[in-house]
Amino acid sequence: MAVTETASGEAMAGPAAVAEPSQARSAHEGILRRQSARESAARTYARALPIVPVRARGLTIEGADGRRYLDCLSGAGTLALGHNHPVVLEAIRKVLDSGAPLHVLDLATPVKDAFITELFRTLPPGLADHARVQFCGPAGTDAVEAAFKLVRAATGRDGILAFAGAYHGMTSGALEASGDAPDVRVARLPFPQDYRCPFGVGGPHGAELAARWTQSLLDDPKSGVPLPAGMILEPVQGEGGVLPAPDEWMRRMRRITADRSVPLIADEVQTGVGRTGAFWAVEHSGITPDVMVLSKAIGGSLPLAVVVYRDDLDVWEPGAHAGTFRGNQLAMAAGTATMAYVRENDLTARAATLGALMLQQLRSLAQEFPVIGDVRGRGLMIGVEMVDGEMEGEGESAEGEGSAGLLGTGGFAGAAGAGAAVVPGTIPPPRPASSELAAAVQRECLRRGLIVELGGRHASVIRLLPPLTITDEQTTAVLDRLADAVAAVARSHGPDGERQRQHRRRSRGEGTG
Ligand code: PMP
């Protein structure tokens, strides 16, 4: 095996004989061609990211065509330590070499025992002393289903409160509580956000109005929403567009649910294990949820999901939530190693400082490019919302102050469309979200060797989820490539770019309307 240096300085082990560039290119194209001929129309990432990963280390992925990429998608936020971190590989090898069984259903093993010990030492103090853990099927969505069953059994109630823009998974119960799914058993509440605040005020006042709405819905006997079995929330909505919940709002949700004996379920599938600058994102607000749903990083890049909850909720029946794959020993070992490494190396603090720095630099970029409407995030969970730089906001054009007024906004000031309608006491409506520009930035990033995620309610948010181990030098490389991609898109979609596109359409004989 040879060790090759990546552009970003990471060493990757690989075969010494590398295929000729043209052979590599045709192997890469052949695999992609067969993929589109044989795999489902429901595939997702594979459409926007036509790469064929063959080797990876840390932040870097090498494709079958020999190209290298900086990976800020990180398995949709799974890879806290990046690809193939040595402590993760060592933990996996140790299990393999020990002769331990790899499949054990939900039986006790030393590997599982060590995993639970490491997991419990990270839990918020109020939960750690009274916690139970249920090992469910290996996906986040399965843990969400289990959490719903748990609180339904414990409360004898049925309904679930969830939030607009939420994402909890793809199985039917989790889907009911997610973004755009119509549903009967789940009541959807406003999630606070500054840039597209549903109340048009943003900031602490917007969050306060969202909390009051929730409270009035629960206390109004004619609201049509009976007392629910639980409330589920993401401390930072990830797929919904990187929306960090304000800490005060989180405390309000805790008080509202505690006062009414409604179990609060924190979905930390994406935010957990240091990602947001705290080991668990609920720590920012200091709240203790009754139930935590965990997956992604806790398996150290392998499939694993669990529900952790207060022991007095543990009244469901044996087998109430089961599954064949509840005992993945390799994932437990990889997860134990990952959690211990994050804790011992204080990678949460690193995520907090680096994330703040990245936000600052991206906000400077937003000043330069009107196609960036908002920059937001927490720790290394960062979103850049692309908007139509030329168009005005969604409201009608009218004279208004065009400022955040007395109430202020935590969003990126100055991002709203000039001349948009402003109701006194509210902020100007933001410019229309642009999924087209976001997709263009993602493509331009890929051309420059940078992999980014797309998300948000309108698929208009560029998402960065780098590993917590990303170096300063790599961070600079990521930001440079992203800035370059945004500049290229802004150039081609600005007034000149639009003229060029119209010219091209005319010369192809296409209409412009
Ligand atoms: N909850 C959250 C907050 C998530 O981000 C996701 C996945 N993106 C899920 C649940 C579902 O996890 P999985 O895809 O493993 O089912």
Short mmCIF file of C-alpha atoms and ligand atoms in Angstrom, two decimals:
data_model
loop_
_atom_site.label_atom_id
_atom_site.label_comp_id
_atom_site.label_asym_id
_atom_site.label_seq_id
_atom_site.Cartn_x
_atom_site.Cartn_y
_atom_site.Cartn_z
CA MET A 1 0.00 0.00 0.00
CA ALA A 2 1.25 3.46 -0.83
CA VAL A 3 0.39 6.55 1.14
CA THR A 4 -0.58 9.53 -0.97
CA GLU A 5 -0.90 13.15 0.15
CA THR A 6 -4.16 14.88 -0.63
CA ALA A 7 -4.41 18.47 -1.78
CA SER A 8 -5.46 19.33 1.75
CA GLY A 9 -2.54 17.56 3.38
CA GLU A 10 -4.32 14.39 4.51
CA ALA A 11 -2.57 11.10 3.97
CA MET A 12 -4.64 8.42 2.26
CA ALA A 13 -3.58 4.81 1.93
CA GLY A 14 -4.13 3.38 -1.51
CA PRO A 15 -2.77 0.96 -4.09
CA ALA A 16 0.58 2.05 -5.51
CA ALA A 17 -0.47 1.39 -9.10
CA VAL A 18 -3.03 3.98 -10.04
CA ALA A 19 -4.95 3.55 -13.26
CA GLU A 20 -4.09 5.83 -16.18
CA PRO A 21 -6.20 9.01 -16.09
CA SER A 22 -8.17 8.03 -19.20
CA GLN A 23 -8.83 4.49 -17.85
CA ALA A 24 -9.87 5.95 -14.50
CA ARG A 25 -12.17 8.41 -16.23
CA SER A 26 -13.90 5.70 -18.24
CA ALA A 27 -14.26 3.41 -15.17
CA HIS A 28 -15.84 6.35 -13.32
CA GLU A 29 -18.19 7.12 -16.20
CA GLY A 30 -19.14 3.45 -16.60
CA ILE A 31 -20.11 3.15 -12.94
CA LEU A 32 -22.22 6.32 -13.10
CA ARG A 33 -23.88 5.16 -16.31
CA ARG A 34 -24.76 1.80 -14.76
CA GLN A 35 -26.02 3.53 -11.65
CA SER A 36 -28.48 5.65 -13.57
CA ALA A 37 -29.60 2.61 -15.60
CA ARG A 38 -30.06 0.28 -12.60
CA GLU A 39 -30.79 2.29 -9.47
CA SER A 40 -34.08 3.71 -8.33
CA ALA A 41 -35.59 6.97 -9.49
CA ALA A 42 -35.87 7.76 -5.77
CA ARG A 43 -32.09 8.17 -5.39
CA THR A 44 -31.09 11.59 -4.11
CA TYR A 45 -27.50 12.67 -3.41
CA ALA A 46 -26.32 10.63 -6.36
CA ARG A 47 -28.13 12.99 -8.74
CA ALA A 48 -26.49 16.24 -7.65
CA LEU A 49 -23.12 14.67 -6.85
CA PRO A 50 -21.99 12.52 -9.78
CA ILE A 51 -18.87 11.20 -8.07
CA VAL A 52 -17.68 7.66 -7.38
CA PRO A 53 -15.86 7.63 -4.04
CA VAL A 54 -13.13 5.02 -3.82
CA ARG A 55 -10.98 6.25 -0.93
CA ALA A 56 -11.50 8.73 1.84
CA ARG A 57 -9.70 10.11 4.86
CA GLY A 58 -10.78 12.95 7.14
CA LEU A 59 -12.31 15.71 5.05
CA THR A 60 -11.08 14.29 1.76
CA ILE A 61 -12.73 11.91 -0.67
CA GLU A 62 -11.00 10.55 -3.75
CA GLY A 63 -13.16 9.63 -6.72
CA ALA A 64 -12.68 6.77 -9.20
CA ASP A 65 -11.61 9.40 -11.73
CA GLY A 66 -8.70 10.39 -9.47
CA ARG A 67 -10.24 13.73 -8.47
CA ARG A 68 -10.18 14.80 -4.83
CA TYR A 69 -12.94 16.56 -2.98
CA LEU A 70 -13.29 18.32 0.34
CA ASP A 71 -16.37 16.70 1.84
CA CYS A 72 -18.59 19.10 3.77
CA LEU A 73 -21.58 16.78 3.47
CA SER A 74 -20.00 14.24 5.85
CA GLY A 75 -22.60 11.53 5.27
CA ALA A 76 -25.39 14.04 5.94
CA GLY A 77 -23.74 15.12 9.18
CA THR A 78 -22.75 11.64 10.35
CA LEU A 79 -18.96 11.84 10.26
CA ALA A 80 -18.01 13.76 13.40
CA LEU A 81 -14.38 12.68 12.92
CA GLY A 82 -14.42 12.67 9.13
CA HIS A 83 -13.84 9.60 6.99
CA ASN A 84 -11.89 6.63 8.34
CA HIS A 85 -10.48 8.32 11.43
CA PRO A 86 -7.67 6.15 12.90
CA VAL A 87 -9.44 5.73 16.29
CA VAL A 88 -12.59 4.54 14.52
CA LEU A 89 -10.70 2.10 12.31
CA GLU A 90 -8.77 0.79 15.29
CA ALA A 91 -11.97 0.21 17.27
CA ILE A 92 -13.55 -1.68 14.37
CA ARG A 93 -10.41 -3.80 13.82
CA LYS A 94 -10.28 -4.64 17.52
CA VAL A 95 -13.78 -6.12 17.42
CA LEU A 96 -13.03 -8.02 14.21
CA ASP A 97 -9.78 -9.43 15.61
CA SER A 98 -11.38 -10.43 18.91
CA GLY A 99 -13.66 -13.03 17.38
CA ALA A 100 -16.72 -11.39 18.97
CA PRO A 101 -20.03 -12.17 17.25
CA LEU A 102 -21.08 -9.39 14.87
CA HIS A 103 -24.79 -10.09 15.14
CA VAL A 104 -26.33 -10.40 18.58
CA LEU A 105 -29.90 -9.00 18.32
CA ASP A 106 -30.33 -7.11 21.61
CA LEU A 107 -28.20 -9.37 23.79
CA ALA A 108 -25.69 -7.94 26.26
CA THR A 109 -22.06 -7.80 25.11
CA PRO A 110 -18.90 -6.13 26.44
CA VAL A 111 -18.88 -3.89 23.33
CA LYS A 112 -22.45 -2.75 24.00
CA ASP A 113 -21.75 -2.30 27.70
CA ALA A 114 -18.83 0.04 26.88
CA PHE A 115 -20.99 1.96 24.41
CA ILE A 116 -23.73 2.57 26.99
CA THR A 117 -21.19 3.66 29.59
CA GLU A 118 -19.65 6.20 27.17
CA LEU A 119 -23.07 7.42 26.00
CA PHE A 120 -24.41 7.88 29.52
CA ARG A 121 -21.39 9.87 30.65
CA THR A 122 -22.17 12.45 27.93
CA LEU A 123 -25.87 12.89 28.75
CA PRO A 124 -27.26 16.09 30.26
CA PRO A 125 -26.94 15.65 34.06
CA GLY A 126 -30.70 15.67 34.70
CA LEU A 127 -31.10 12.68 32.37
CA ALA A 128 -27.86 10.78 33.01
CA ASP A 129 -28.85 9.70 36.52
CA HIS A 130 -32.24 8.30 35.51
CA ALA A 131 -31.68 7.22 31.92
CA ARG A 132 -32.77 4.14 30.04
CA VAL A 133 -31.67 3.35 26.52
CA GLN A 134 -33.53 1.43 23.85
CA PHE A 135 -31.60 0.03 20.91
CA CYS A 136 -33.86 0.14 17.89
CA GLY A 137 -33.36 -0.44 14.17
CA PRO A 138 -30.27 1.35 12.90
CA ALA A 139 -31.78 4.48 11.29
CA GLY A 140 -32.69 7.80 12.88
CA THR A 141 -36.25 7.41 11.64
CA ASP A 142 -36.57 4.15 13.56
CA ALA A 143 -35.54 5.88 16.79
CA VAL A 144 -38.21 8.53 16.14
CA GLU A 145 -40.85 5.80 15.72
CA ALA A 146 -39.67 4.19 18.94
CA ALA A 147 -39.84 7.52 20.79
CA PHE A 148 -43.43 8.08 19.65
CA LYS A 149 -44.45 4.59 20.82
CA LEU A 150 -42.69 5.19 24.12
CA VAL A 151 -44.49 8.44 24.95
CA ARG A 152 -47.83 7.11 23.71
CA ALA A 153 -47.50 4.10 26.00
CA ALA A 154 -46.36 6.25 28.92
CA THR A 155 -49.06 8.92 28.65
CA GLY A 156 -51.95 6.91 27.21
CA ARG A 157 -52.39 9.79 24.77
CA ASP A 158 -52.04 9.75 21.02
CA GLY A 159 -51.23 13.09 19.41
CA ILE A 160 -47.77 14.51 18.75
CA LEU A 161 -46.74 18.15 18.50
CA ALA A 162 -44.14 18.88 15.86
CA PHE A 163 -42.85 21.96 14.07
CA ALA A 164 -43.15 23.44 10.61
CA GLY A 165 -40.11 22.59 8.51
CA ALA A 166 -39.10 19.70 10.77
CA TYR A 167 -37.40 16.59 9.45
CA HIS A 168 -37.55 13.40 11.49
CA GLY A 169 -37.23 10.65 8.90
CA MET A 170 -38.93 8.65 6.18
CA THR A 171 -40.94 5.95 7.93
CA SER A 172 -44.61 6.79 8.21
CA GLY A 173 -44.79 8.02 11.81
CA ALA A 174 -41.63 10.13 11.49
CA LEU A 175 -42.80 11.43 8.13
CA GLU A 176 -46.10 12.55 9.61
CA ALA A 177 -44.13 14.79 11.97
CA SER A 178 -41.92 16.18 9.17
CA GLY A 179 -42.09 19.23 6.90
CA ASP A 180 -44.70 18.92 4.19
CA ALA A 181 -46.60 15.74 5.11
CA PRO A 182 -50.33 16.10 5.71
CA ASP A 183 -51.44 14.34 8.84
CA VAL A 184 -54.16 13.63 11.31
CA ARG A 185 -52.32 12.76 14.49
CA VAL A 186 -49.64 15.44 14.42
CA ALA A 187 -50.32 19.11 15.09
CA ARG A 188 -47.78 21.42 13.47
CA LEU A 189 -46.53 24.52 15.25
CA PRO A 190 -44.44 27.49 14.12
CA PHE A 191 -40.68 27.08 14.56
CA PRO A 192 -38.95 30.38 15.33
CA GLN A 193 -36.78 31.80 12.59
CA ASP A 194 -35.44 35.26 11.90
CA TYR A 195 -35.01 35.53 8.16
CA ARG A 196 -38.40 34.13 7.14
CA CYS A 197 -40.20 34.68 10.44
CA PRO A 198 -43.85 33.64 9.95
CA PHE A 199 -44.89 36.62 12.08
CA GLY A 200 -42.68 39.06 10.17
CA VAL A 201 -40.76 40.21 13.23
CA GLY A 202 -37.86 37.77 13.77
CA GLY A 203 -35.56 37.92 16.79
CA PRO A 204 -36.69 37.28 20.36
CA HIS A 205 -40.11 38.79 19.66
CA GLY A 206 -40.76 36.34 16.81
CA ALA A 207 -39.74 33.45 19.05
CA GLU A 208 -42.01 34.75 21.80
CA LEU A 209 -44.98 34.86 19.42
CA ALA A 210 -44.22 31.30 18.28
CA ALA A 211 -44.16 30.17 21.93
CA ARG A 212 -47.45 31.94 22.69
CA TRP A 213 -49.08 30.23 19.72
CA THR A 214 -47.98 26.85 21.07
CA GLN A 215 -49.21 27.63 24.56
CA SER A 216 -52.59 28.92 23.40
CA LEU A 217 -53.10 25.85 21.22
CA LEU A 218 -52.56 23.59 24.23
CA ASP A 219 -54.71 25.63 26.60
CA ASP A 220 -57.61 26.36 24.27
CA PRO A 221 -60.12 23.52 24.78
CA LYS A 222 -61.54 24.26 21.31
CA SER A 223 -58.21 24.43 19.46
CA GLY A 224 -58.84 21.01 17.96
CA VAL A 225 -55.60 19.72 19.45
CA PRO A 226 -56.13 17.49 22.47
CA LEU A 227 -53.37 17.15 25.05
CA PRO A 228 -50.65 15.27 23.12
CA ALA A 229 -48.48 12.30 24.02
CA GLY A 230 -45.34 14.29 23.31
CA MET A 231 -43.65 17.19 21.58
CA ILE A 232 -40.74 16.54 19.21
CA LEU A 233 -38.27 19.22 18.19
CA GLU A 234 -34.84 19.63 16.62
CA PRO A 235 -32.63 22.05 18.58
CA VAL A 236 -31.32 23.17 15.19
CA GLN A 237 -33.54 22.31 12.23
CA GLY A 238 -31.12 20.77 9.78
CA GLU A 239 -32.95 19.62 6.66
CA GLY A 240 -35.41 22.46 7.27
CA GLY A 241 -32.69 24.98 6.39
CA VAL A 242 -30.26 25.22 9.34
CA LEU A 243 -32.44 27.11 11.81
CA PRO A 244 -31.04 27.21 15.33
CA ALA A 245 -33.81 27.39 17.94
CA PRO A 246 -33.22 30.33 20.28
CA ASP A 247 -32.18 29.18 23.77
CA GLU A 248 -34.99 31.11 25.44
CA TRP A 249 -37.56 29.52 23.15
CA MET A 250 -36.16 26.08 24.03
CA ARG A 251 -36.60 26.90 27.72
CA ARG A 252 -40.18 28.04 27.00
CA MET A 253 -40.94 24.77 25.22
CA ARG A 254 -39.50 22.89 28.22
CA ARG A 255 -41.67 24.86 30.67
CA ILE A 256 -44.81 24.61 28.52
CA THR A 257 -44.46 20.83 28.16
CA ALA A 258 -43.37 20.18 31.76
CA ASP A 259 -46.28 22.21 33.17
CA ARG A 260 -48.73 20.07 31.18
CA SER A 261 -46.99 16.69 31.67
CA VAL A 262 -46.20 16.40 27.98
CA PRO A 263 -42.89 14.53 27.40
CA LEU A 264 -40.42 16.60 25.39
CA ILE A 265 -38.50 14.64 22.74
CA ALA A 266 -35.28 16.22 21.46
CA ASP A 267 -34.34 14.89 18.04
CA GLU A 268 -30.54 15.12 18.18
CA VAL A 269 -29.97 12.79 15.26
CA GLN A 270 -28.10 15.49 13.37
CA THR A 271 -27.11 17.94 16.12
CA GLY A 272 -25.53 15.45 18.50
CA VAL A 273 -21.91 14.57 19.37
CA GLY A 274 -20.45 18.07 19.33
CA ARG A 275 -21.76 19.25 15.96
CA THR A 276 -23.31 22.50 17.24
CA GLY A 277 -20.56 23.41 19.72
CA ALA A 278 -22.05 21.51 22.66
CA PHE A 279 -21.96 17.73 23.00
CA TRP A 280 -25.76 17.69 22.76
CA ALA A 281 -27.41 20.81 21.33
CA VAL A 282 -29.95 20.94 24.19
CA GLU A 283 -27.04 21.93 26.46
CA HIS A 284 -26.95 25.42 24.91
CA SER A 285 -30.26 26.23 26.59
CA GLY A 286 -29.59 24.10 29.67
CA ILE A 287 -32.83 22.15 29.31
CA THR A 288 -33.23 18.46 30.07
CA PRO A 289 -35.56 16.73 27.61
CA ASP A 290 -37.51 13.65 28.69
CA VAL A 291 -36.50 11.72 25.59
CA MET A 292 -33.55 12.03 23.20
CA VAL A 293 -33.46 10.47 19.76
CA LEU A 294 -29.90 9.77 18.63
CA SER A 295 -28.31 8.37 15.48
CA LYS A 296 -25.77 9.42 12.79
CA ALA A 297 -22.53 10.32 14.68
CA ILE A 298 -23.18 7.95 17.60
CA GLY A 299 -22.37 5.05 15.26
CA GLY A 300 -19.01 6.56 14.27
CA SER A 301 -20.00 6.32 10.56
CA LEU A 302 -21.79 2.95 10.82
CA PRO A 303 -25.57 2.49 11.26
CA LEU A 304 -26.79 2.85 14.83
CA ALA A 305 -29.75 4.56 16.50
CA VAL A 306 -31.01 4.70 20.06
CA VAL A 307 -33.66 6.36 22.19
CA VAL A 308 -32.56 7.59 25.61
CA TYR A 309 -35.27 8.55 28.07
CA ARG A 310 -36.20 9.11 31.70
CA ASP A 311 -36.73 5.81 33.44
CA ASP A 312 -40.26 6.59 34.67
CA LEU A 313 -41.43 6.57 31.01
CA ASP A 314 -40.25 2.98 30.69
CA VAL A 315 -43.67 1.39 30.92
CA TRP A 316 -44.00 -0.03 27.42
CA GLU A 317 -44.27 -3.77 26.90
CA PRO A 318 -41.40 -6.10 25.96
CA GLY A 319 -41.24 -6.12 22.16
CA ALA A 320 -43.15 -2.82 21.88
CA HIS A 321 -40.42 -1.76 19.47
CA ALA A 322 -38.13 -4.46 18.12
CA GLY A 323 -35.96 -5.13 15.07
CA THR A 324 -33.40 -7.63 13.80
CA PHE A 325 -30.56 -5.12 13.53
CA ARG A 326 -30.40 -3.68 17.03
CA GLY A 327 -26.99 -5.02 17.93
CA ASN A 328 -24.45 -3.76 15.41
CA GLN A 329 -21.23 -4.42 17.30
CA LEU A 330 -18.96 -2.64 14.83
CA ALA A 331 -21.13 0.49 14.97
CA MET A 332 -21.17 0.43 18.76
CA ALA A 333 -17.38 0.14 18.91
CA ALA A 334 -16.94 2.89 16.29
CA GLY A 335 -19.47 5.06 18.13
CA THR A 336 -17.80 4.56 21.51
CA ALA A 337 -14.45 5.57 19.99
CA THR A 338 -15.99 8.62 18.31
CA MET A 339 -17.78 9.91 21.40
CA ALA A 340 -14.69 9.37 23.57
CA TYR A 341 -12.46 11.15 21.04
CA VAL A 342 -14.82 14.15 20.81
CA ARG A 343 -14.98 14.37 24.60
CA GLU A 344 -11.27 13.87 25.28
CA ASN A 345 -10.17 16.33 22.62
CA ASP A 346 -12.85 18.90 23.42
CA LEU A 347 -13.97 18.99 19.80
CA THR A 348 -17.20 20.67 20.91
CA ALA A 349 -15.26 23.81 21.82
CA ARG A 350 -13.39 23.55 18.52
CA ALA A 351 -16.72 23.31 16.64
CA ALA A 352 -18.01 26.38 18.49
CA THR A 353 -15.03 28.62 17.72
CA LEU A 354 -14.48 27.45 14.19
CA GLY A 355 -18.20 27.68 13.43
CA ALA A 356 -18.34 31.26 14.71
CA LEU A 357 -15.36 32.16 12.54
CA MET A 358 -16.91 30.56 9.46
CA LEU A 359 -20.20 32.38 10.06
CA GLN A 360 -18.32 35.66 10.33
CA GLN A 361 -16.49 35.10 7.05
CA LEU A 362 -19.61 33.95 5.27
CA ARG A 363 -21.46 37.04 6.48
CA SER A 364 -18.72 39.21 4.92
CA LEU A 365 -19.26 37.25 1.72
CA ALA A 366 -22.99 37.98 1.96
CA GLN A 367 -22.23 41.71 2.06
CA GLU A 368 -20.49 41.32 -1.28
CA PHE A 369 -23.09 39.15 -3.02
CA PRO A 370 -26.80 40.05 -2.90
CA VAL A 371 -27.63 36.49 -4.02
CA ILE A 372 -26.82 35.43 -0.43
CA GLY A 373 -29.93 36.27 1.57
CA ASP A 374 -28.96 34.91 4.96
CA VAL A 375 -26.11 33.15 6.73
CA ARG A 376 -26.89 31.23 9.89
CA GLY A 377 -25.94 28.24 11.98
CA ARG A 378 -24.52 26.97 15.21
CA GLY A 379 -21.11 25.35 15.56
CA LEU A 380 -20.26 23.36 12.45
CA MET A 381 -23.83 23.22 11.20
CA ILE A 382 -23.95 26.14 8.81
CA GLY A 383 -26.43 27.35 6.19
CA VAL A 384 -26.15 29.93 3.43
CA GLU A 385 -29.54 30.81 1.94
CA MET A 386 -29.54 31.79 -1.72
CA VAL A 387 -32.12 34.31 -2.89
CA ASP A 388 -33.02 35.98 -6.09
CA GLY A 389 -30.57 38.87 -6.03
CA GLU A 390 -32.51 40.89 -8.58
CA MET A 391 -36.07 40.54 -7.35
CA GLU A 392 -37.83 42.30 -4.57
CA GLY A 393 -39.24 40.60 -1.48
CA GLU A 394 -42.39 38.52 -1.42
CA GLY A 395 -44.49 41.37 -0.04
CA GLU A 396 -46.01 44.07 -2.19
CA SER A 397 -43.84 47.01 -2.99
CA ALA A 398 -44.64 49.95 -0.79
CA GLU A 399 -42.92 52.63 1.14
CA GLY A 400 -41.55 51.42 4.40
CA GLU A 401 -38.74 51.98 6.79
CA GLY A 402 -36.92 48.92 5.53
CA SER A 403 -35.19 48.39 8.84
CA ALA A 404 -35.52 45.86 11.59
CA GLY A 405 -37.24 48.55 13.64
CA LEU A 406 -37.43 48.36 17.40
CA LEU A 407 -37.74 44.63 17.56
CA GLY A 408 -34.56 43.80 15.74
CA THR A 409 -33.64 40.66 13.90
CA GLY A 410 -30.99 38.04 14.45
CA GLY A 411 -30.87 37.40 10.71
CA PHE A 412 -28.52 38.97 8.24
CA ALA A 413 -29.41 42.66 8.22
CA GLY A 414 -29.89 44.32 4.89
CA ALA A 415 -30.86 41.13 3.12
CA ALA A 416 -34.44 42.08 2.37
CA GLY A 417 -35.57 43.39 -0.96
CA ALA A 418 -35.48 47.14 -1.24
CA GLY A 419 -38.88 48.76 -1.37
CA ALA A 420 -40.78 45.71 -0.09
CA ALA A 421 -43.86 46.20 2.07
CA VAL A 422 -43.12 46.70 5.72
CA VAL A 423 -45.94 46.58 8.25
CA PRO A 424 -45.03 48.87 11.15
CA GLY A 425 -43.21 46.85 13.81
CA THR A 426 -42.21 44.14 11.39
CA ILE A 427 -39.10 43.47 9.32
CA PRO A 428 -39.10 43.72 5.53
CA PRO A 429 -39.99 40.48 3.78
CA PRO A 430 -36.94 38.63 2.49
CA ARG A 431 -36.26 38.17 -1.21
CA PRO A 432 -37.63 34.99 -2.80
CA ALA A 433 -35.63 31.85 -2.03
CA SER A 434 -33.77 30.50 -5.04
CA SER A 435 -33.37 26.75 -5.36
CA GLU A 436 -31.96 27.35 -8.83
CA LEU A 437 -29.07 29.48 -7.53
CA ALA A 438 -28.45 27.07 -4.66
CA ALA A 439 -28.20 24.15 -7.10
CA ALA A 440 -25.89 26.23 -9.31
CA VAL A 441 -23.62 26.98 -6.33
CA GLN A 442 -23.57 23.29 -5.40
CA ARG A 443 -22.52 22.44 -8.98
CA GLU A 444 -19.83 25.14 -9.03
CA CYS A 445 -18.55 23.90 -5.65
CA LEU A 446 -18.27 20.37 -7.03
CA ARG A 447 -16.31 21.65 -10.04
CA ARG A 448 -13.91 23.23 -7.56
CA GLY A 449 -13.59 20.01 -5.54
CA LEU A 450 -15.97 20.89 -2.71
CA ILE A 451 -18.98 18.79 -1.71
CA VAL A 452 -21.83 20.67 -0.03
CA GLU A 453 -25.34 19.69 0.97
CA LEU A 454 -28.53 21.44 -0.18
CA GLY A 455 -31.51 21.84 2.10
CA GLY A 456 -34.13 24.15 3.44
CA ARG A 457 -37.83 24.50 2.87
CA HIS A 458 -37.26 25.77 -0.67
CA ALA A 459 -34.07 23.74 -1.31
CA SER A 460 -32.30 27.11 -1.36
CA VAL A 461 -29.84 26.62 1.49
CA ILE A 462 -26.23 25.56 0.94
CA ARG A 463 -25.39 23.45 3.97
CA LEU A 464 -21.93 22.90 5.43
CA LEU A 465 -21.46 19.99 7.86
CA PRO A 466 -17.68 19.51 7.96
CA PRO A 467 -16.13 17.02 10.37
CA LEU A 468 -15.23 18.47 13.77
CA THR A 469 -11.62 17.56 12.99
CA ILE A 470 -11.34 20.02 10.08
CA THR A 471 -8.08 22.01 10.29
CA ASP A 472 -7.69 25.78 9.95
CA GLU A 473 -6.02 25.31 6.58
CA GLN A 474 -8.84 23.10 5.33
CA THR A 475 -11.40 25.59 6.59
CA THR A 476 -9.75 28.30 4.53
CA ALA A 477 -9.76 26.03 1.49
CA VAL A 478 -13.49 25.27 1.97
CA LEU A 479 -14.40 28.94 2.34
CA ASP A 480 -12.24 29.96 -0.64
CA ARG A 481 -13.85 27.38 -2.89
CA LEU A 482 -17.33 28.31 -1.73
CA ALA A 483 -16.66 32.03 -2.24
CA ASP A 484 -15.35 31.30 -5.69
CA ALA A 485 -18.43 29.24 -6.54
CA VAL A 486 -20.79 31.97 -5.30
CA ALA A 487 -18.89 34.58 -7.32
CA ALA A 488 -19.15 32.44 -10.46
CA VAL A 489 -22.89 31.95 -9.97
CA ALA A 490 -23.49 35.62 -9.14
CA ARG A 491 -21.61 36.57 -12.32
CA SER A 492 -23.60 34.28 -14.53
CA HIS A 493 -26.94 35.09 -12.88
CA GLY A 494 -26.46 38.83 -12.51
CA PRO A 495 -27.78 41.33 -15.09
CA ASP A 496 -24.93 40.45 -17.49
CA GLY A 497 -25.44 36.74 -16.99
CA GLU A 498 -29.17 37.12 -17.63
CA ARG A 499 -28.45 39.01 -20.88
CA GLN A 500 -26.06 36.23 -21.93
CA ARG A 501 -28.65 33.56 -21.16
CA GLN A 502 -31.34 35.43 -23.11
CA HIS A 503 -28.94 35.76 -26.01
CA ARG A 504 -28.21 32.02 -25.89
CA ARG A 505 -31.94 31.21 -25.72
CA ARG A 506 -32.67 33.51 -28.67
CA SER A 507 -29.90 31.96 -30.74
CA ARG A 508 -31.36 28.50 -29.93
CA GLY A 509 -34.78 29.81 -31.02
CA GLU A 510 -36.33 29.38 -27.54
CA GLY A 511 -38.84 31.83 -26.13
CA THR A 512 -37.82 33.91 -23.18
CA GLY A 513 -41.21 33.98 -21.44
N1 PMP B 1 -33.98 13.35 12.49
C1 PMP B 1 -33.16 14.30 12.00
C2 PMP B 1 -33.03 15.60 12.74
C3 PMP B 1 -32.45 14.09 10.82
O1 PMP B 1 -31.65 15.05 10.35
C4 PMP B 1 -32.60 12.84 10.17
C5 PMP B 1 -31.85 12.54 8.88
N2 PMP B 1 -31.37 13.59 8.17
C6 PMP B 1 -33.46 11.89 10.71
C7 PMP B 1 -34.12 12.17 11.88
C8 PMP B 1 -33.67 10.56 10.04
O2 PMP B 1 -32.53 9.79 10.12
P1 PMP B 1 -32.33 8.56 9.11
O3 PMP B 1 -32.12 9.14 7.75
O4 PMP B 1 -31.12 7.84 9.62
O5 PMP B 1 -33.54 7.74 9.18
#
